[in-house]
Coordinates of C-alpha atoms and ligand atoms in Angstrom, one line a residue:
M24 CA 41.9 -38.2 96.8
A25 CA 42.8 -34.3 96.8
V26 CA 41.6 -31.5 99.0
L27 CA 40.2 -28.4 97.2
V28 CA 41.3 -25.0 98.9
C29 CA 39.1 -22.3 97.6
G30 CA 41.1 -18.7 98.4
G31 CA 44.1 -20.7 99.1
A32 CA 46.1 -17.6 97.6
G33 CA 45.1 -15.3 100.6
Y34 CA 46.6 -15.0 103.8
I35 CA 44.9 -18.1 105.9
G36 CA 44.4 -20.3 102.8
S37 CA 48.0 -20.1 101.8
H38 CA 49.1 -21.2 105.3
M39 CA 46.3 -24.1 105.2
V40 CA 48.2 -24.6 101.7
A41 CA 51.3 -24.8 103.4
A42 CA 50.1 -27.3 105.9
L43 CA 48.5 -29.6 103.5
I44 CA 51.5 -29.9 101.7
E45 CA 53.5 -30.9 104.7
K46 CA 51.3 -33.7 105.6
G47 CA 51.6 -34.9 102.2
E48 CA 48.0 -33.9 100.9
E49 CA 47.1 -33.9 97.2
V50 CA 46.0 -30.1 97.2
I51 CA 44.0 -28.1 94.6
V52 CA 44.1 -24.4 94.8
L53 CA 41.2 -22.1 93.4
D54 CA 41.7 -18.5 93.6
N55 CA 40.5 -15.2 91.8
F56 CA 43.9 -13.6 92.7
Q57 CA 41.8 -10.2 93.3
K58 CA 43.6 -10.2 96.9
G59 CA 45.7 -13.3 96.9
H60 CA 49.3 -13.9 95.8
R61 CA 50.7 -16.3 93.2
N62 CA 53.9 -16.3 95.4
A63 CA 51.8 -17.2 98.7
I64 CA 51.0 -20.3 97.2
L65 CA 53.8 -23.2 98.3
G66 CA 52.6 -26.0 96.5
G67 CA 49.5 -27.9 94.5
T68 CA 47.9 -27.4 91.5
V69 CA 46.4 -24.3 91.3
Y70 CA 43.4 -23.0 89.1
E71 CA 42.7 -19.3 88.4
G72 CA 39.3 -18.4 88.9
D73 CA 36.1 -17.8 91.0
V74 CA 33.6 -19.7 92.9
R75 CA 30.9 -18.1 91.3
D76 CA 31.9 -19.6 88.0
K77 CA 30.3 -22.6 87.5
N78 CA 32.8 -23.4 84.5
I79 CA 35.9 -23.4 86.6
L80 CA 34.3 -25.3 89.4
N81 CA 33.3 -28.2 86.8
K82 CA 36.7 -28.1 85.5
I83 CA 38.4 -28.6 88.9
F84 CA 35.8 -31.5 90.0
S85 CA 36.0 -33.6 87.0
E86 CA 39.7 -33.1 86.2
N87 CA 40.6 -34.2 90.1
T88 CA 39.3 -36.9 92.6
I89 CA 38.1 -33.9 95.3
D90 CA 37.1 -35.7 98.8
S91 CA 37.0 -32.6 100.6
V92 CA 36.6 -29.1 100.2
I93 CA 38.2 -26.4 102.4
D94 CA 36.5 -22.9 101.4
F95 CA 38.4 -19.4 102.3
A96 CA 37.3 -17.5 99.4
A97 CA 35.2 -14.5 100.6
D98 CA 35.5 -10.9 101.0
S99 CA 36.1 -10.0 104.5
L100 CA 36.6 -6.3 105.3
V101 CA 33.6 -5.3 108.2
G102 CA 33.8 -1.5 107.2
E103 CA 33.5 -2.2 103.3
S104 CA 30.6 -4.8 103.8
V105 CA 28.5 -2.0 105.7
H106 CA 28.8 0.1 102.2
E107 CA 28.7 -2.4 100.2
P108 CA 26.3 -5.3 101.3
L109 CA 25.4 -6.7 98.1
K110 CA 28.9 -7.3 97.2
Y111 CA 29.4 -9.4 100.2
F112 CA 25.9 -11.2 99.7
N113 CA 26.8 -12.1 96.2
N114 CA 30.5 -13.5 96.8
N115 CA 30.1 -14.7 100.2
I116 CA 27.0 -16.2 99.8
G117 CA 26.6 -16.9 96.2
G118 CA 30.1 -18.1 95.7
T119 CA 29.4 -21.1 98.5
I120 CA 26.2 -21.8 97.3
N121 CA 28.0 -22.6 93.6
L122 CA 30.2 -24.7 95.4
L123 CA 27.9 -26.8 97.4
E124 CA 25.9 -27.1 94.3
V125 CA 29.1 -28.9 92.4
M126 CA 30.0 -30.9 95.7
K127 CA 26.6 -32.3 95.6
E128 CA 27.0 -33.3 91.5
Y129 CA 30.1 -34.7 92.1
G130 CA 29.3 -36.4 95.7
V131 CA 31.6 -34.9 97.7
K132 CA 30.6 -34.6 101.4
H133 CA 33.0 -32.7 103.5
I134 CA 33.2 -28.9 103.5
V135 CA 35.6 -27.0 106.3
F136 CA 34.1 -23.5 106.0
S137 CA 35.5 -20.4 107.0
S138 CA 33.2 -18.2 109.5
T139 CA 34.0 -15.4 111.9
A140 CA 33.4 -14.0 115.3
A141 CA 31.3 -11.1 113.4
T142 CA 28.6 -13.6 113.3
Y143 CA 27.7 -13.2 117.3
G144 CA 27.6 -9.1 116.9
E145 CA 27.8 -7.7 120.0
P146 CA 28.2 -10.2 122.5
K147 CA 26.0 -10.9 126.0
N148 CA 28.8 -13.1 127.5
I149 CA 32.3 -12.9 127.5
P150 CA 34.0 -15.3 126.5
I151 CA 31.5 -15.9 123.8
K152 CA 30.3 -19.5 123.0
E153 CA 29.2 -21.3 120.0
E154 CA 25.4 -21.4 121.2
D155 CA 25.7 -17.7 122.2
D156 CA 23.2 -15.4 120.0
T157 CA 24.4 -14.9 116.6
I158 CA 23.0 -11.2 115.6
P159 CA 25.1 -9.8 113.4
T160 CA 25.9 -6.0 113.1
N161 CA 27.3 -5.7 109.7
P162 CA 27.1 -7.5 106.4
Y163 CA 30.2 -9.5 106.6
G164 CA 29.0 -11.3 109.8
E165 CA 25.4 -11.8 108.2
S166 CA 26.8 -13.3 105.0
K167 CA 28.7 -15.7 106.9
L168 CA 25.6 -16.5 109.0
A169 CA 23.9 -16.9 106.1
V170 CA 26.1 -19.7 104.8
E171 CA 26.0 -21.7 108.0
K172 CA 22.4 -21.8 107.7
I173 CA 22.9 -23.1 104.0
L174 CA 25.2 -25.6 105.3
K175 CA 22.8 -26.9 107.8
W176 CA 20.4 -27.6 105.1
C177 CA 22.8 -29.0 102.6
D178 CA 23.6 -31.6 105.5
K179 CA 19.9 -32.7 105.9
A180 CA 19.2 -33.0 102.4
Y181 CA 22.4 -34.1 100.9
G182 CA 24.4 -35.1 103.4
I183 CA 27.2 -33.0 102.8
K184 CA 29.0 -32.8 106.5
Y185 CA 30.6 -29.3 107.6
T186 CA 32.7 -27.9 109.9
V187 CA 32.2 -24.5 110.6
L188 CA 34.9 -22.6 112.0
R189 CA 34.2 -19.0 113.5
Y190 CA 37.6 -17.1 113.5
F191 CA 38.6 -14.4 116.3
N192 CA 41.6 -12.3 115.2
A193 CA 43.9 -14.3 112.9
A194 CA 47.2 -12.9 113.3
G195 CA 50.9 -13.9 113.2
A196 CA 52.9 -15.3 109.9
H197 CA 54.4 -18.9 109.1
V198 CA 57.3 -19.7 111.5
N199 CA 59.3 -20.9 108.1
G200 CA 59.3 -17.0 107.2
R201 CA 58.1 -17.6 103.6
I202 CA 54.5 -16.6 103.8
G203 CA 52.4 -14.1 105.9
E204 CA 50.0 -11.3 105.7
D205 CA 49.9 -8.6 102.7
H206 CA 46.6 -7.2 102.6
R207 CA 45.9 -4.1 100.1
P208 CA 44.6 -2.0 101.3
E209 CA 45.9 -3.1 104.9
T210 CA 43.2 -2.4 107.8
H211 CA 44.4 -4.9 110.2
L212 CA 45.8 -3.7 113.4
I213 CA 49.1 -5.9 113.8
P214 CA 50.1 -5.6 110.3
I215 CA 49.6 -1.5 110.5
I216 CA 51.4 -1.3 113.8
L217 CA 54.4 -3.2 112.0
E218 CA 54.2 -0.8 109.2
V219 CA 54.8 2.3 111.7
A220 CA 57.7 -0.1 113.0
L221 CA 59.1 -0.5 109.7
G222 CA 58.9 3.5 108.8
K223 CA 56.3 2.8 106.2
R224 CA 53.5 4.4 107.9
E225 CA 54.1 7.8 110.7
F226 CA 51.7 6.3 113.2
I227 CA 48.9 3.8 114.3
T228 CA 45.5 5.5 115.0
I229 CA 43.8 4.0 118.0
F230 CA 40.0 3.4 116.9
G231 CA 38.4 4.8 120.2
N232 CA 39.6 4.9 124.0
N233 CA 36.5 5.5 125.8
Y234 CA 35.1 1.6 125.2
E235 CA 34.2 0.1 128.6
T236 CA 37.5 -2.1 128.7
K237 CA 40.2 -2.0 131.0
D238 CA 41.9 0.8 129.2
G239 CA 39.0 2.2 127.2
T240 CA 40.3 0.6 123.6
C241 CA 38.9 -2.4 122.1
V242 CA 39.9 -5.9 123.3
R243 CA 40.3 -8.5 120.8
D244 CA 41.2 -12.4 120.8
Y245 CA 44.5 -12.6 118.8
I246 CA 44.9 -16.2 117.5
H247 CA 48.2 -17.5 115.5
V248 CA 47.7 -18.2 111.7
M249 CA 49.5 -21.5 112.5
D250 CA 47.1 -22.4 114.9
L251 CA 44.3 -21.5 113.4
V252 CA 45.2 -23.7 110.3
N253 CA 46.0 -26.7 112.5
A254 CA 42.3 -26.6 113.8
H255 CA 41.2 -26.9 110.0
S256 CA 43.4 -30.0 109.7
L257 CA 42.1 -31.6 112.8
A258 CA 38.3 -30.7 111.5
L259 CA 38.9 -32.4 108.0
E260 CA 40.4 -35.3 109.7
R261 CA 37.4 -35.8 112.0
L262 CA 35.0 -35.2 108.9
R263 CA 37.1 -37.8 107.2
M264 CA 36.5 -40.1 110.1
G265 CA 32.9 -39.9 109.7
G266 CA 32.2 -36.7 111.9
E267 CA 28.8 -35.1 112.2
S268 CA 28.4 -31.4 111.3
R269 CA 29.7 -29.1 114.0
I270 CA 30.5 -25.3 114.7
Y271 CA 33.4 -24.2 116.4
N272 CA 35.0 -21.2 117.5
L273 CA 38.8 -20.6 117.0
G274 CA 40.5 -18.1 119.4
N275 CA 43.1 -17.8 122.1
G276 CA 40.5 -17.1 124.9
Q277 CA 42.7 -14.4 125.9
G278 CA 41.7 -10.6 125.1
F279 CA 44.2 -8.3 124.6
S280 CA 43.4 -4.2 124.3
V281 CA 44.5 -2.2 121.3
K282 CA 47.0 -0.4 123.4
E283 CA 48.5 -3.6 124.9
V284 CA 49.2 -4.9 121.3
I285 CA 51.0 -1.8 120.9
E286 CA 52.9 -2.1 123.8
V287 CA 53.5 -5.5 123.0
A288 CA 54.8 -4.7 119.5
R289 CA 57.2 -1.8 120.8
K290 CA 58.8 -4.5 122.9
V291 CA 59.1 -7.1 120.1
T292 CA 60.6 -4.7 117.6
G293 CA 62.3 -2.2 119.9
K294 CA 60.7 0.8 117.7
E295 CA 58.7 3.7 119.3
I296 CA 55.6 3.0 117.4
K297 CA 53.7 6.5 117.6
D298 CA 50.1 6.1 118.4
V299 CA 47.1 8.6 117.9
V300 CA 43.8 8.3 119.1
A301 CA 41.1 8.9 116.7
D302 CA 36.9 8.0 117.0
R303 CA 35.5 4.8 117.1
R304 CA 35.2 2.7 114.1
A305 CA 31.6 2.0 113.2
G306 CA 30.5 -1.7 114.0
D307 CA 33.7 -2.5 116.4
P308 CA 32.3 -4.4 119.2
A309 CA 34.3 -3.6 122.6
V310 CA 35.2 -7.0 123.6
L311 CA 35.5 -10.1 121.6
V312 CA 37.0 -12.9 123.4
A313 CA 36.0 -16.7 122.4
S314 CA 35.7 -19.8 124.3
S315 CA 37.4 -22.6 122.3
N316 CA 37.0 -25.3 124.8
K317 CA 34.5 -27.1 122.5
A318 CA 37.4 -27.4 119.8
M319 CA 39.8 -28.3 122.2
D320 CA 37.7 -31.0 123.5
E321 CA 36.2 -32.4 120.4
L322 CA 38.9 -31.7 118.0
S323 CA 42.1 -32.2 120.3
W324 CA 43.3 -28.8 119.1
V325 CA 46.0 -27.8 121.2
L326 CA 47.6 -24.2 121.0
E327 CA 51.3 -24.0 120.2
Y328 CA 51.8 -19.9 119.4
N329 CA 49.3 -18.8 121.8
S330 CA 51.4 -15.9 123.4
L331 CA 50.7 -12.4 121.8
E332 CA 54.8 -12.2 121.7
T333 CA 55.0 -14.7 119.5
I334 CA 52.6 -14.0 117.4
I335 CA 53.7 -10.5 117.0
K336 CA 57.3 -11.8 116.6
T337 CA 56.5 -14.1 113.8
A338 CA 54.8 -11.5 112.0
W339 CA 57.7 -9.1 112.6
D340 CA 59.9 -11.5 111.0
W341 CA 57.9 -11.7 107.7
Y342 CA 57.5 -7.9 107.5
K343 CA 61.3 -7.2 107.9
N344 CA 62.2 -9.9 105.5
H345 CA 59.4 -8.8 102.7
P346 CA 58.9 -5.0 103.5
N347 CA 56.9 -5.2 100.1
G348 CA 55.0 -8.1 101.0
Y349 CA 54.7 -10.5 98.0
N350 CA 56.4 -7.8 95.4
Y351 CA 59.8 -9.0 95.6
Ligands
LIG26 N1 42.5 -1.0 115.3 C1 43.1 0.5 115.5 N2 43.4 0.9 114.8 C2 43.6 0.3 113.5 C3 43.1 -0.9 112.9 C4 42.6 -1.4 114.0 O1 42.7 0.8 116.7 O2 44.1 1.1 112.5 C5 41.3 -2.0 116.3 C6 40.0 -2.3 115.5 O3 39.2 -0.9 116.2 C7 39.7 -3.5 116.4 C8 41.2 -3.8 116.7 O4 42.1 -2.9 116.6 O5 39.1 -2.9 118.0 C9 41.3 -5.0 115.9 O6 40.8 -4.7 114.1 P1 41.0 -5.3 113.0 O7 40.9 -4.6 111.8 O8 42.8 -5.9 113.0 O9 40.4 -6.6 113.3 P2 38.9 -7.1 113.5 O10 38.6 -7.0 114.7 O11 38.2 -5.7 112.5 O12 38.3 -8.4 112.4

């Protein structure tokens, strides 16, 4: 019985593939390699193709005995989604509908789906709980929320059981040192800070220092990619044991400001890391911090890498050893 990982060559997907291989699972990877990297895939059978293409999905499901799907295949840049909403609706919603249609056809009943804190929009309460209002402020969050709703109806109609995982800020790299984050272009805070530490950029731009937060900069909940992936493994286990469909937040429960992250990175790297304050970035809520109690209670999820030092240290080890990312 194989697990299909869609988007398995991406940042989180590749860490998932590594974890599944380590557990001895049979793994099938589907990736269109637009953003993903071939050498990020540490095992399994790889198919090159797009979730929007029924032919490749039919090929995968007919050639393998898939019992579960973990779906990471998506566009995920908030800023880009504001300018290109149709791209996001087409890929993120259209792709998952295709996948669900093929799952239905082949009688595959389990899906773990990557969702996002962006489904909440500007939160009314911190920490954010799963039952809080979901009013996305950008098309990326909207596309993920739409799929969450589609999943609900597919469960009712076809008995496809899902676990939706709403990620907060994924960060860090695998402790094996072989895989990490390599986005092109890079837009995320910790990788950019570390590019400054590496001397690849001159400074880190702080997007806004006039938010109503402890030091005026945005506060986010950074969760280690290894912890994130572990939650997927537990969610998969639970679905395979007959678990009902659920939605869980995945975060650290601790908020760090942009300035605090830069400070910790200075400590970890021993580098100066120049920063420059600029205007706010469109669509950024001031504070996003998760309550992950539900995942901890129901999945017995335990965080192993939850200190910001550890998160940045593992990322730094990856960047130091792979200054050109996967181009080695
Ligand atoms: N950020 C920043 N400078 C950058 C990139 C990000 O100040 O060059 C801030 C951003 O405004 C947000 C936080 O860092 O408050 C995390 O942003 P990131 O893009 O890493 O993740 P997001 O929260 O958008 O998922």
